[in-house]
Structure formats: C-alpha cells, structure tokens
PDB file of C-alpha atoms in Angstrom:
ATOM      1  CA  UNK A 173       0.000   0.000   0.000  1.00  0.00           C
ATOM      2  CA  UNK A 174       1.859   3.118  -1.220  1.00  0.00           C
ATOM      3  CA  UNK A 175       0.351   5.544   1.322  1.00  0.00           C
ATOM      4  CA  UNK A 176       1.371   3.322   4.224  1.00  0.00           C
ATOM      5  CA  UNK A 177       4.843   2.779   2.776  1.00  0.00           C
ATOM      6  CA  UNK A 178       5.423   6.529   2.462  1.00  0.00           C
ATOM      7  CA  UNK A 179       4.177   7.121   6.006  1.00  0.00           C
ATOM      8  CA  UNK A 180       6.540   4.519   7.396  1.00  0.00           C
ATOM      9  CA  UNK A 181       9.490   5.926   5.453  1.00  0.00           C
ATOM     10  CA  UNK A 182       8.815   9.354   6.942  1.00  0.00           C
ATOM     11  CA  UNK A 183       8.627   8.099  10.515  1.00  0.00           C
ATOM     12  CA  UNK A 184      11.403   7.521  13.005  1.00  0.00           C
ATOM     13  CA  UNK A 185      12.490   4.005  13.965  1.00  0.00           C
ATOM     14  CA  UNK A 186      10.054   2.559  16.494  1.00  0.00           C
ATOM     15  CA  UNK A 187      10.765   2.807  20.203  1.00  0.00           C
ATOM     16  CA  UNK A 188      11.293  -0.752  21.379  1.00  0.00           C
ATOM     17  CA  UNK A 189       9.932  -0.455  24.888  1.00  0.00           C
ATOM     18  CA  UNK A 190       9.045  -4.136  25.129  1.00  0.00           C
ATOM     19  CA  UNK A 191      10.645  -7.547  24.872  1.00  0.00           C
ATOM     20  CA  UNK A 192       8.592 -10.433  23.529  1.00  0.00           C
ATOM     21  CA  UNK A 193       8.756 -13.132  26.174  1.00  0.00           C
ATOM     22  CA  UNK A 194       7.495 -16.701  26.098  1.00  0.00           C
ATOM     23  CA  UNK A 195       4.735 -16.075  28.602  1.00  0.00           C
ATOM     24  CA  UNK A 196       2.404 -18.813  29.758  1.00  0.00           C
ATOM     25  CA  UNK A 197      -0.690 -19.112  27.630  1.00  0.00           C
ATOM     26  CA  UNK A 198      -3.647 -21.269  28.524  1.00  0.00           C
ATOM     27  CA  UNK A 199      -5.454 -23.617  26.183  1.00  0.00           C
ATOM     28  CA  UNK A 200      -8.535 -21.371  26.331  1.00  0.00           C
ATOM     29  CA  UNK A 201      -6.484 -18.292  25.409  1.00  0.00           C
ATOM     30  CA  UNK A 202      -4.860 -20.147  22.537  1.00  0.00           C
ATOM     31  CA  UNK A 203      -8.271 -21.192  21.186  1.00  0.00           C
ATOM     32  CA  UNK A 204      -9.653 -17.667  21.576  1.00  0.00           C
ATOM     33  CA  UNK A 205      -6.792 -16.196  19.540  1.00  0.00           C
ATOM     34  CA  UNK A 206      -6.994 -18.887  16.873  1.00  0.00           C
ATOM     35  CA  UNK A 207     -10.765 -18.785  16.503  1.00  0.00           C
ATOM     36  CA  UNK A 208     -11.775 -15.190  17.268  1.00  0.00           C
ATOM     37  CA  UNK A 209      -8.906 -12.702  16.917  1.00  0.00           C
ATOM     38  CA  UNK A 210      -9.512 -12.187  13.197  1.00  0.00           C
ATOM     39  CA  UNK A 211     -12.992 -10.814  13.932  1.00  0.00           C
ATOM     40  CA  UNK A 212     -11.645  -8.240  16.401  1.00  0.00           C
ATOM     41  CA  UNK A 213      -8.221  -7.420  15.006  1.00  0.00           C
ATOM     42  CA  UNK A 214      -7.179  -4.243  13.216  1.00  0.00           C
ATOM     43  CA  UNK A 215      -4.316  -4.412  10.719  1.00  0.00           C
ATOM     44  CA  UNK A 216      -1.461  -2.287  12.051  1.00  0.00           C
ATOM     45  CA  UNK A 217       0.096  -2.196   8.582  1.00  0.00           C
ATOM     46  CA  UNK A 218      -2.946  -0.929   6.702  1.00  0.00           C
ATOM     47  CA  UNK A 219      -4.083   2.633   6.090  1.00  0.00           C
ATOM     48  CA  UNK A 220      -6.298   3.849   8.938  1.00  0.00           C
ATOM     49  CA  UNK A 221     -10.004   3.155   8.566  1.00  0.00           C
ATOM     50  CA  UNK A 222     -12.336   3.850  11.467  1.00  0.00           C
ATOM     51  CA  UNK A 223     -14.161   0.603  12.319  1.00  0.00           C
ATOM     52  CA  UNK A 224     -17.108   2.698  13.528  1.00  0.00           C
ATOM     53  CA  UNK A 225     -17.235   5.030  10.504  1.00  0.00           C
ATOM     54  CA  UNK A 226     -16.425   8.173  12.549  1.00  0.00           C
ATOM     55  CA  UNK A 227     -19.669   7.803  14.515  1.00  0.00           C
ATOM     56  CA  UNK A 228     -18.113   7.220  17.953  1.00  0.00           C
ATOM     57  CA  UNK A 229     -15.495   8.891  20.145  1.00  0.00           C
ATOM     58  CA  UNK A 230     -12.374   6.741  20.100  1.00  0.00           C
ATOM     59  CA  UNK A 231     -10.348   5.485  23.052  1.00  0.00           C
ATOM     60  CA  UNK A 232      -6.971   3.767  22.870  1.00  0.00           C
ATOM     61  CA  UNK A 233      -5.310   1.746  25.632  1.00  0.00           C
ATOM     62  CA  UNK A 234      -1.645   1.058  24.955  1.00  0.00           C
ATOM     63  CA  UNK A 235      -0.350  -2.143  26.515  1.00  0.00           C
ATOM     64  CA  UNK A 236      -3.610  -3.505  27.925  1.00  0.00           C
ATOM     65  CA  UNK A 237      -1.977  -6.456  29.711  1.00  0.00           C
ATOM     66  CA  UNK A 238      -4.594  -9.091  30.448  1.00  0.00           C
ATOM     67  CA  UNK A 239      -7.355  -6.799  29.142  1.00  0.00           C
ATOM     68  CA  UNK A 240      -9.111  -6.434  32.486  1.00  0.00           C
ATOM     69  CA  UNK A 241      -9.293  -2.636  32.351  1.00  0.00           C
ATOM     70  CA  UNK A 242     -10.045  -2.366  28.636  1.00  0.00           C
ATOM     71  CA  UNK A 243     -12.935  -4.831  28.897  1.00  0.00           C
ATOM     72  CA  UNK A 244     -14.327  -2.871  31.846  1.00  0.00           C
ATOM     73  CA  UNK A 245     -14.106   0.572  30.249  1.00  0.00           C
ATOM     74  CA  UNK A 246     -15.661  -0.765  27.031  1.00  0.00           C
ATOM     75  CA  UNK A 247     -18.643  -1.898  29.103  1.00  0.00           C
ATOM     76  CA  UNK A 248     -18.739   1.484  30.886  1.00  0.00           C
ATOM     77  CA  UNK A 249     -18.770   3.346  27.565  1.00  0.00           C
ATOM     78  CA  UNK A 250     -20.854   1.302  25.129  1.00  0.00           C
ATOM     79  CA  UNK A 251     -21.186   4.275  22.781  1.00  0.00           C
ATOM     80  CA  UNK A 252     -17.409   4.568  22.359  1.00  0.00           C
ATOM     81  CA  UNK A 253     -15.029   2.745  20.070  1.00  0.00           C
ATOM     82  CA  UNK A 254     -12.330   1.194  22.260  1.00  0.00           C
ATOM     83  CA  UNK A 255      -9.041   0.129  20.698  1.00  0.00           C
ATOM     84  CA  UNK A 256      -6.473  -1.866  22.637  1.00  0.00           C
ATOM     85  CA  UNK A 257      -2.846  -2.523  21.718  1.00  0.00           C
ATOM     86  CA  UNK A 258      -0.836  -5.420  23.158  1.00  0.00           C
ATOM     87  CA  UNK A 259       2.114  -7.398  21.814  1.00  0.00           C
ATOM     88  CA  UNK A 260       1.839 -10.358  24.183  1.00  0.00           C
ATOM     89  CA  UNK A 261      -0.426 -13.134  22.926  1.00  0.00           C
ATOM     90  CA  UNK A 262      -1.618 -14.411  26.351  1.00  0.00           C
ATOM     91  CA  UNK A 263      -2.999 -10.948  27.113  1.00  0.00           C
ATOM     92  CA  UNK A 264      -4.789 -10.823  23.768  1.00  0.00           C
ATOM     93  CA  UNK A 265      -6.307 -14.218  24.460  1.00  0.00           C
ATOM     94  CA  UNK A 266      -7.390 -13.125  27.923  1.00  0.00           C
ATOM     95  CA  UNK A 267      -9.115 -10.019  26.559  1.00  0.00           C
ATOM     96  CA  UNK A 268     -10.915 -12.023  23.884  1.00  0.00           C
ATOM     97  CA  UNK A 269     -12.270 -14.431  26.483  1.00  0.00           C
ATOM     98  CA  UNK A 270     -13.634 -11.535  28.535  1.00  0.00           C
ATOM     99  CA  UNK A 271     -15.250  -9.902  25.504  1.00  0.00           C
ATOM    100  CA  UNK A 272     -16.847 -13.162  24.437  1.00  0.00           C
ATOM    101  CA  UNK A 273     -18.149 -13.845  27.932  1.00  0.00           C
ATOM    102  CA  UNK A 274     -19.797 -10.424  28.304  1.00  0.00           C
ATOM    103  CA  UNK A 275     -20.876  -9.937  24.691  1.00  0.00           C
ATOM    104  CA  UNK A 276     -18.963  -6.676  24.461  1.00  0.00           C
ATOM    105  CA  UNK A 277     -18.670  -5.646  20.818  1.00  0.00           C
ATOM    106  CA  UNK A 278     -17.158  -2.124  20.836  1.00  0.00           C
ATOM    107  CA  UNK A 279     -13.500  -3.216  21.052  1.00  0.00           C
ATOM    108  CA  UNK A 280     -10.834  -3.699  18.383  1.00  0.00           C
ATOM    109  CA  UNK A 281      -7.334  -5.079  18.924  1.00  0.00           C
ATOM    110  CA  UNK A 282      -3.907  -4.149  17.600  1.00  0.00           C
ATOM    111  CA  UNK A 283      -1.705  -7.210  18.189  1.00  0.00           C
ATOM    112  CA  UNK A 284       1.492  -5.526  17.054  1.00  0.00           C
ATOM    113  CA  UNK A 285       4.038  -2.805  17.813  1.00  0.00           C
ATOM    114  CA  UNK A 286       1.748   0.122  18.480  1.00  0.00           C
ATOM    115  CA  UNK A 287       4.362   2.871  18.038  1.00  0.00           C
ATOM    116  CA  UNK A 288       4.888   2.172  14.358  1.00  0.00           C
ATOM    117  CA  UNK A 289       1.117   2.114  13.866  1.00  0.00           C
ATOM    118  CA  UNK A 290       0.557   5.350  15.789  1.00  0.00           C
ATOM    119  CA  UNK A 291       2.992   7.193  13.542  1.00  0.00           C
ATOM    120  CA  UNK A 292       0.710   6.566  10.563  1.00  0.00           C
ATOM    121  CA  UNK A 293      -2.535   7.826  12.142  1.00  0.00           C
ATOM    122  CA  UNK A 294      -4.182  11.159  11.300  1.00  0.00           C
ATOM    123  CA  UNK A 295      -4.004  14.042  13.758  1.00  0.00           C
ATOM    124  CA  UNK A 296      -6.745  14.721  16.326  1.00  0.00           C
ATOM    125  CA  UNK A 297      -8.230  11.233  16.090  1.00  0.00           C
ATOM    126  CA  UNK A 298      -8.596  10.027  19.681  1.00  0.00           C
ATOM    127  CA  UNK A 299     -10.724  11.303  22.536  1.00  0.00           C
ATOM    128  CA  UNK A 300      -8.790   9.388  25.198  1.00  0.00           C
ATOM    129  CA  UNK A 301      -5.416   7.614  25.392  1.00  0.00           C
ATOM    130  CA  UNK A 302      -4.555   5.391  28.359  1.00  0.00           C
ATOM    131  CA  UNK A 303      -1.129   3.980  29.288  1.00  0.00           C
ATOM    132  CA  UNK A 304      -1.152   1.998  32.519  1.00  0.00           C
ATOM    133  CA  UNK A 305       1.889   0.494  34.215  1.00  0.00           C
ATOM    134  CA  UNK A 306       4.266   0.439  31.241  1.00  0.00           C
ATOM    135  CA  UNK A 307       7.445  -1.586  31.691  1.00  0.00           C
ATOM    136  CA  UNK A 308       9.572   0.537  34.089  1.00  0.00           C
ATOM    137  CA  UNK A 309      12.969  -0.664  32.819  1.00  0.00           C
ATOM    138  CA  UNK A 310      14.355   0.052  36.291  1.00  0.00           C
ATOM    139  CA  UNK A 311      18.087  -0.301  35.610  1.00  0.00           C
ATOM    140  CA  UNK A 312      19.815   2.961  34.721  1.00  0.00           C
ATOM    141  CA  UNK A 313      21.224   1.604  31.460  1.00  0.00           C
ATOM    142  CA  UNK A 314      17.742   0.400  30.436  1.00  0.00           C
ATOM    143  CA  UNK A 315      15.817   3.610  31.011  1.00  0.00           C
ATOM    144  CA  UNK A 316      16.324   4.837  27.448  1.00  0.00           C
ATOM    145  CA  UNK A 317      13.883   2.041  26.525  1.00  0.00           C
ATOM    146  CA  UNK A 318      11.067   3.456  28.616  1.00  0.00           C
ATOM    147  CA  UNK A 319       8.030   4.217  26.506  1.00  0.00           C
ATOM    148  CA  UNK A 320       7.351   7.688  27.879  1.00  0.00           C
ATOM    149  CA  UNK A 321       9.944   9.877  26.176  1.00  0.00           C
ATOM    150  CA  UNK A 322       9.561  13.402  24.696  1.00  0.00           C
ATOM    151  CA  UNK A 323       9.070  12.204  21.114  1.00  0.00           C
ATOM    152  CA  UNK A 324       6.410   9.695  22.116  1.00  0.00           C
ATOM    153  CA  UNK A 325       4.595  12.228  24.309  1.00  0.00           C
ATOM    154  CA  UNK A 326       4.486  14.649  21.365  1.00  0.00           C
ATOM    155  CA  UNK A 327       3.048  11.883  19.187  1.00  0.00           C
ATOM    156  CA  UNK A 328       0.284  11.149  21.702  1.00  0.00           C
ATOM    157  CA  UNK A 329      -0.548  14.844  21.955  1.00  0.00           C
ATOM    158  CA  UNK A 330      -0.863  15.076  18.172  1.00  0.00           C
ATOM    159  CA  UNK A 331      -3.312  12.158  18.111  1.00  0.00           C
ATOM    160  CA  UNK A 332      -5.638  13.615  20.747  1.00  0.00           C
ATOM    161  CA  UNK A 333      -8.570  15.791  19.759  1.00  0.00           C
ATOM    162  CA  UNK A 334      -8.528  19.249  21.390  1.00  0.00           C
ATOM    163  CA  UNK A 335      -9.758  18.678  24.936  1.00  0.00           C
ATOM    164  CA  UNK A 336      -8.944  14.971  24.657  1.00  0.00           C
ATOM    165  CA  UNK A 337      -7.534  13.226  27.700  1.00  0.00           C
ATOM    166  CA  UNK A 338      -4.269  11.387  28.299  1.00  0.00           C
ATOM    167  CA  UNK A 339      -4.207   9.090  31.345  1.00  0.00           C
ATOM    168  CA  UNK A 340      -1.111   7.351  32.692  1.00  0.00           C
ATOM    169  CA  UNK A 341      -0.279   5.333  35.773  1.00  0.00           C
ATOM    170  CA  UNK A 342       2.838   3.714  37.214  1.00  0.00           C
ATOM    171  CA  UNK A 343       3.926   2.220  40.504  1.00  0.00           C
ATOM    172  CA  UNK A 344       7.580   3.155  40.036  1.00  0.00           C
ATOM    173  CA  UNK A 345       8.350   6.491  41.725  1.00  0.00           C
ATOM    174  CA  UNK A 346      11.295   7.484  39.520  1.00  0.00           C
ATOM    175  CA  UNK A 347       9.351   6.614  36.362  1.00  0.00           C
ATOM    176  CA  UNK A 348       6.443   8.713  37.661  1.00  0.00           C
ATOM    177  CA  UNK A 349       8.836  11.642  38.080  1.00  0.00           C
ATOM    178  CA  UNK A 350      10.122  11.135  34.536  1.00  0.00           C
ATOM    179  CA  UNK A 351       6.576  10.946  33.154  1.00  0.00           C
ATOM    180  CA  UNK A 352       5.642  14.125  34.996  1.00  0.00           C
ATOM    181  CA  UNK A 353       8.681  15.998  33.690  1.00  0.00           C
ATOM    182  CA  UNK A 354       8.235  14.790  30.103  1.00  0.00           C
ATOM    183  CA  UNK A 355       4.494  15.455  29.917  1.00  0.00           C
ATOM    184  CA  UNK A 356       4.701  18.845  31.648  1.00  0.00           C
ATOM    185  CA  UNK A 357       7.277  19.871  29.033  1.00  0.00           C
ATOM    186  CA  UNK A 358       5.233  18.645  26.049  1.00  0.00           C
ATOM    187  CA  UNK A 359       3.777  21.560  24.064  1.00  0.00           C
ATOM    188  CA  UNK A 360       0.017  21.264  23.696  1.00  0.00           C
ATOM    189  CA  UNK A 361      -0.537  19.178  26.837  1.00  0.00           C
ATOM    190  CA  UNK A 362      -1.947  20.645  30.036  1.00  0.00           C
ATOM    191  CA  UNK A 363      -1.755  18.904  33.394  1.00  0.00           C
ATOM    192  CA  UNK A 364      -5.230  18.706  34.900  1.00  0.00           C
ATOM    193  CA  UNK A 365      -3.659  18.887  38.376  1.00  0.00           C
ATOM    194  CA  UNK A 366      -1.128  21.728  38.109  1.00  0.00           C
ATOM    195  CA  UNK A 367      -1.028  22.237  41.862  1.00  0.00           C
ATOM    196  CA  UNK A 368       0.126  18.738  42.800  1.00  0.00           C
ATOM    197  CA  UNK A 369       1.361  17.197  39.552  1.00  0.00           C
ATOM    198  CA  UNK A 370      -0.205  13.791  40.175  1.00  0.00           C
ATOM    199  CA  UNK A 371      -3.927  13.204  39.760  1.00  0.00           C
ATOM    200  CA  UNK A 372      -6.527  11.216  41.665  1.00  0.00           C
ATOM    201  CA  UNK A 373      -7.267   7.791  40.189  1.00  0.00           C
ATOM    202  CA  UNK A 374      -9.678   8.346  37.269  1.00  0.00           C
ATOM    203  CA  UNK A 375     -13.166   6.927  37.734  1.00  0.00           C
ATOM    204  CA  UNK A 376     -12.682   4.587  34.797  1.00  0.00           C
ATOM    205  CA  UNK A 377      -9.475   3.021  36.126  1.00  0.00           C
ATOM    206  CA  UNK A 378     -10.465  -0.136  37.933  1.00  0.00           C
ATOM    207  CA  UNK A 379      -8.105  -1.805  40.374  1.00  0.00           C
ATOM    208  CA  UNK A 380      -6.632  -4.539  38.221  1.00  0.00           C
ATOM    209  CA  UNK A 381      -5.098  -7.749  39.474  1.00  0.00           C
ATOM    210  CA  UNK A 382      -1.658  -6.286  38.722  1.00  0.00           C
ATOM    211  CA  UNK A 383      -2.338  -3.212  40.846  1.00  0.00           C
ATOM    212  CA  UNK A 384      -3.827  -5.178  43.722  1.00  0.00           C
ATOM    213  CA  UNK A 385      -0.680  -7.289  43.798  1.00  0.00           C
ATOM    214  CA  UNK A 386       1.422  -4.101  43.906  1.00  0.00           C
ATOM    215  CA  UNK A 387      -0.630  -2.768  46.791  1.00  0.00           C
ATOM    216  CA  UNK A 388       0.024  -5.947  48.759  1.00  0.00           C
ATOM    217  CA  UNK A 389       3.733  -5.355  48.197  1.00  0.00           C
ATOM    218  CA  UNK A 390       3.400  -1.787  49.443  1.00  0.00           C
ATOM    219  CA  UNK A 391       3.787  -0.049  46.087  1.00  0.00           C
ATOM    220  CA  UNK A 392       2.351   3.439  45.739  1.00  0.00           C
ATOM    221  CA  UNK A 393       0.551   4.192  42.474  1.00  0.00           C
ATOM    222  CA  UNK A 394       0.988   7.496  40.669  1.00  0.00           C
ATOM    223  CA  UNK A 395      -1.729   8.704  38.290  1.00  0.00           C
ATOM    224  CA  UNK A 396      -1.191  11.434  35.735  1.00  0.00           C
ATOM    225  CA  UNK A 397      -3.907  13.118  33.684  1.00  0.00           C
ATOM    226  CA  UNK A 398      -3.467  15.632  30.855  1.00  0.00           C
ATOM    227  CA  UNK A 399      -5.630  17.303  28.250  1.00  0.00           C
ATOM    228  CA  UNK A 400      -4.727  18.514  24.784  1.00  0.00           C
ATOM    229  CA  UNK A 401      -5.078  22.268  24.620  1.00  0.00           C
ATOM    230  CA  UNK A 402      -7.451  23.779  22.029  1.00  0.00           C
TER     231      UNK A 402
END
C-alpha cells in the first residue's frame, strides 16, 4: 500500500519499549486467539479506517496487559469505540475471552508494535489515550527504553482531539517523576492537576489484578492526567 509505505518511510524508527517473552498461555487463550482474533483485530500495517465510521469517540489503551481494564471501560462506555494494543499473545487471548463472555462488541485489537502504527494515524483522532503500568525498565542503562519519552509524548498529543484526555499510571516512583517531567514539558498538553502534579485515580481506572498485587507489596501508584489544549 503506497500511502502506508510513504508514512513509514517518513517516521522515526520505532521505540522498542518491550521484549517479547514466552509467557504462559492457557489452552482457552490459545483457542480464543486462533478462533476469534480475526474478527476483532485491526491491521497495524494498513491505512487507517475507522471501524465505527467516525460515529463514535475513540479510546486507545496502549499495553492492555490481560485486558481487564479495557474490557471494563468498554462496558462502561458502550457508545465509544475502544481500541487496545498489546504485543503479548496471552494478554490478547485473555481479553478475547472476557469480551466473548460479556458480549462486548465495541473493542478492536492491535496485536502488534503500536508505536509504528501510531505514527501513521491522522491528527486529532482520539478522545482518550490510556497507558497503565508500562514496563519501568528500572536499571539505569535500560531507562532509554522506557516508553514515555519526549518524542512519544508529542506523538500522543498530536493524536488527541482538542480537549482529549491522556491518562497514565505507574507504581515506580522514579518513572512517575520522569513521566511528569516529560508530559509537563510537552507543548500542547496541560496537566489537569497543576497544583500537585499527580492526579486522583480516574473513575474509569479499575483496580486490576496487577495493581492489587502491587498494593500488597506496598507499592504506591501514581496517576497522571493531561488534556490537549485547544
């Protein structure tokens, strides 16, 4: 597809903020991916086409893990189009099982490197972008691989509609400080909590199994919320 090829040539090399690991996948997850993913999947290498024909506000969750939050917010907002991106197959299978169980039909899945895909999307497309608990890459030499960097923050800002919301969360204090510094310095983004920096947990953010485990270990969680300026 020539348009896609030109877009990819013009973009920077993708930020590899993840490592594909051989995670455990259940038989049910394997079947769900094999039998149902094609009906829910969006092609990350095709020119953008809105699955809902521009009739719904669009939400994107980057790195949805086991899909627990994405499935919940899709049920909370049945009039929205909810797109989830995840590279790990067990998480994709888990999300599919939840969607099938509840009959939720307003979700589409990018099972690919989301950064390369994002670079091809039109401006002011998304009403809400959510990034929860991205890999913290805690070692000093690894931190260049963290997802939240100035270039990526600028890309997310470009994709938001004016007034659109960017939500992030992490349970790593130094990553939270980096996120805060990067996002506060991103032109076009406004912190919704300028007095304190960090935000209260958004109403839509359920306590996932991952977060509950962190709480048991005594981890604090830092929420950040921004809006794209008009």
